mmCIF file of C-alpha atoms in Angstrom:
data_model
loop_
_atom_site.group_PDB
_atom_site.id
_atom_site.type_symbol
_atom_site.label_atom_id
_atom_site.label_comp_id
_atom_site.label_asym_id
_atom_site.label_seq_id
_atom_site.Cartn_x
_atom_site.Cartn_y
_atom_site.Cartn_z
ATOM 1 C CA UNK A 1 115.973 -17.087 94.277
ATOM 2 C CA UNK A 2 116.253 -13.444 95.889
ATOM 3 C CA UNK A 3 117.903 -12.915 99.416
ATOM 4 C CA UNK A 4 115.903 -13.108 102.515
ATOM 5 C CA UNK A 5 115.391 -9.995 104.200
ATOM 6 C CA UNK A 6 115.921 -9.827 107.243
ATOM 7 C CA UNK A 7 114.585 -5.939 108.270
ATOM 8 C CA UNK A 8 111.201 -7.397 107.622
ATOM 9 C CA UNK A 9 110.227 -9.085 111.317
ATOM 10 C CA UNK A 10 107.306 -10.303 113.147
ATOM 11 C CA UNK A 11 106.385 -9.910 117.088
ATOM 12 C CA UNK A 12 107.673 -13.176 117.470
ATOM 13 C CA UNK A 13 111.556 -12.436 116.086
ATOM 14 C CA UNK A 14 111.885 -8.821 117.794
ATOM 15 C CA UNK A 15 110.706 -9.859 121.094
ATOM 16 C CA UNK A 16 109.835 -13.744 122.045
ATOM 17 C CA UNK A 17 113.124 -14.523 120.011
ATOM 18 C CA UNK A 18 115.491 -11.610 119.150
ATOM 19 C CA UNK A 19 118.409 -13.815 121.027
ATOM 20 C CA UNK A 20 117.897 -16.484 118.801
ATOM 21 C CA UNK A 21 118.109 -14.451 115.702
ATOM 22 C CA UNK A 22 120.618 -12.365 117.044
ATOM 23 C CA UNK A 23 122.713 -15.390 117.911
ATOM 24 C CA UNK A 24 122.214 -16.822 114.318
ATOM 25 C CA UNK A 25 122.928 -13.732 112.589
ATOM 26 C CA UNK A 26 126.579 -13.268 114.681
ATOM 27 C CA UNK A 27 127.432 -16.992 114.530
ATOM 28 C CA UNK A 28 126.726 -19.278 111.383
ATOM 29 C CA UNK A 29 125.096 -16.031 109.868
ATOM 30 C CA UNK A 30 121.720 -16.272 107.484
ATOM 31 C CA UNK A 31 123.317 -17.188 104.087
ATOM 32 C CA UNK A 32 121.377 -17.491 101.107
ATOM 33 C CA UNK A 33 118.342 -19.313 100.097
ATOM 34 C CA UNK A 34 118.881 -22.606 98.324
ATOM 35 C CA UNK A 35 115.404 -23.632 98.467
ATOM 36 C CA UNK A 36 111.703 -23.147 99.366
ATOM 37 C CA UNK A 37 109.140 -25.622 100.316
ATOM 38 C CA UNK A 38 105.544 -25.216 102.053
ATOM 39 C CA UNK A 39 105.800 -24.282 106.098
ATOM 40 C CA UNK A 40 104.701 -27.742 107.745
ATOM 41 C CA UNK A 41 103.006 -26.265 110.238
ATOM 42 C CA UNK A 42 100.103 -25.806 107.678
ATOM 43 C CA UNK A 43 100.504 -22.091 107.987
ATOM 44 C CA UNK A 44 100.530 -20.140 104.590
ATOM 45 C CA UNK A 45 104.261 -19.454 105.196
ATOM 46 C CA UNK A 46 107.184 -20.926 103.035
ATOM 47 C CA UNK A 47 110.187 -22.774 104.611
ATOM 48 C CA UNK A 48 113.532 -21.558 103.379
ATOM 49 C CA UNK A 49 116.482 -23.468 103.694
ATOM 50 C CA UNK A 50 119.726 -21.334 103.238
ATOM 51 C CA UNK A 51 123.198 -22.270 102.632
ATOM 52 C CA UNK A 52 124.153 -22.353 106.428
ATOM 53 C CA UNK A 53 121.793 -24.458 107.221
ATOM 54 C CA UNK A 54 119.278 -21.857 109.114
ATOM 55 C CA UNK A 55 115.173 -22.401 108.263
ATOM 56 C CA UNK A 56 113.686 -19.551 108.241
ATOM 57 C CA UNK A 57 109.670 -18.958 107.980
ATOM 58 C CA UNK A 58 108.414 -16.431 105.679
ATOM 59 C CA UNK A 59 104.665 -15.397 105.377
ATOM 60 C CA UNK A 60 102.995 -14.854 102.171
ATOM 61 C CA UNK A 61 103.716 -10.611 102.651
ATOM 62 C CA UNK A 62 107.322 -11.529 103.435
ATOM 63 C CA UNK A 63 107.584 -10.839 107.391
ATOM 64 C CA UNK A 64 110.207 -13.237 108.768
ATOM 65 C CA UNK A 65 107.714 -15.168 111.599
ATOM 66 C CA UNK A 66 110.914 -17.186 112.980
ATOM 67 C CA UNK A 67 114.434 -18.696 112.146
ATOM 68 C CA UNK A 68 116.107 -21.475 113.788
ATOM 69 C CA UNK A 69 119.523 -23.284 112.843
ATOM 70 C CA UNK A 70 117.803 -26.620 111.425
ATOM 71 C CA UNK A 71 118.800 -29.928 112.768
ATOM 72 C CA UNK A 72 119.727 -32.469 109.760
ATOM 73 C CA UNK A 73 116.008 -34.155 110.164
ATOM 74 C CA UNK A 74 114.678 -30.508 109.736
ATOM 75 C CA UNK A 75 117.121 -29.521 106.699
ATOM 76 C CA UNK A 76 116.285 -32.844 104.499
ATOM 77 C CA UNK A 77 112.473 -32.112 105.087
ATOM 78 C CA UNK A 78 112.353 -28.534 103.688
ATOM 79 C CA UNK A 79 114.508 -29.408 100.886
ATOM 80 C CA UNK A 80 112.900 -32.734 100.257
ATOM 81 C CA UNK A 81 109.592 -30.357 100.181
ATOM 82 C CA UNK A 82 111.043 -28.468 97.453
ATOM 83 C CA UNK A 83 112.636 -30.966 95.292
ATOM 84 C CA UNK A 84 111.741 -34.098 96.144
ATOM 85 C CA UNK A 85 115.312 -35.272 96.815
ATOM 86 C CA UNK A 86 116.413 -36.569 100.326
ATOM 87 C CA UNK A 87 120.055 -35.879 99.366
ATOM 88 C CA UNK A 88 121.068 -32.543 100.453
ATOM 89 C CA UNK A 89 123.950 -31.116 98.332
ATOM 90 C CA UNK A 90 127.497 -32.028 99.983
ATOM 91 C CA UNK A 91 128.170 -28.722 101.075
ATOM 92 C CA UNK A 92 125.116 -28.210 102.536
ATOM 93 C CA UNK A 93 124.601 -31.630 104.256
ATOM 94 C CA UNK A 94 128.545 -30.397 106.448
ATOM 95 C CA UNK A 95 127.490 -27.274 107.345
ATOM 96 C CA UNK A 96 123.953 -28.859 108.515
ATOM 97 C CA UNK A 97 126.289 -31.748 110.439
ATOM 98 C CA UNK A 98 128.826 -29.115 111.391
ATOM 99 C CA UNK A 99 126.185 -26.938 112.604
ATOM 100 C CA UNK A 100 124.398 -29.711 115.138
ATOM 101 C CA UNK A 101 128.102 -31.094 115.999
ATOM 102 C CA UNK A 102 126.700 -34.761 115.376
ATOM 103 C CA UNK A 103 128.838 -37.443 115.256
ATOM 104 C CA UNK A 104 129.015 -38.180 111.651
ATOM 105 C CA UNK A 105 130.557 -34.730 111.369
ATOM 106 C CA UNK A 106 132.922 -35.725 114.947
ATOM 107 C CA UNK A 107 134.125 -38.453 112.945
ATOM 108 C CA UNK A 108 134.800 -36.117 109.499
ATOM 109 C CA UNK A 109 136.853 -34.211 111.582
ATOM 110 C CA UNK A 110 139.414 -36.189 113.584
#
């Protein structure tokens, strides 16, 4: 799977949310694709989940529309899109946990 890239934006990331993207980009950071399912929005995007757990929505000319740290819900329905599995890969399913600070991953970590 090639890397995302991230020069190629829409309105949406620039403007509406640049903070968002900035904050991803400086914090848990973009990673690398692991997989790529349809956009359920019905748009004629693709959903990629990356390795740090970030979605990010690609369009069909490969603008980035938008990008958001995916909550585990989020994270188990791109990648069940794309494989048909509901079992994210181990390291995939902590940094998705770690990411959204839920309480399986509170309990991992006392």
């Amino acid at each position: 799977m090639k890397p995302i890239d991230l020069t190629v934006t829409s309105y949406h990331v620039d403007i509406e949310r640049q903070q968002r993207f900035d904050i991803i980009n400086k914090t848990v950071g973009f990673g690398v694709p692991v997989v790529e399912g349809p956009d359920r929005k019905g748009r004629d995007c693709t959903a990629t989940l990356t390795t740090t757990g970030v979605i990010v929505i690609i369009d069909p000319h490969g603008v980035i529309v938008t990008a958001w740290v995916a909550s585990v819900r989020q994270a188990i329905d791109v990648y069940r899109s794309a494989t048909g599995s509901d079992k994210l890969p181990k390291n995939l399913w902590n940094m998705v946990n770690y990411n959204n600070n839920t309480a399986l991953w509170q309990k991992m970590a006392a």
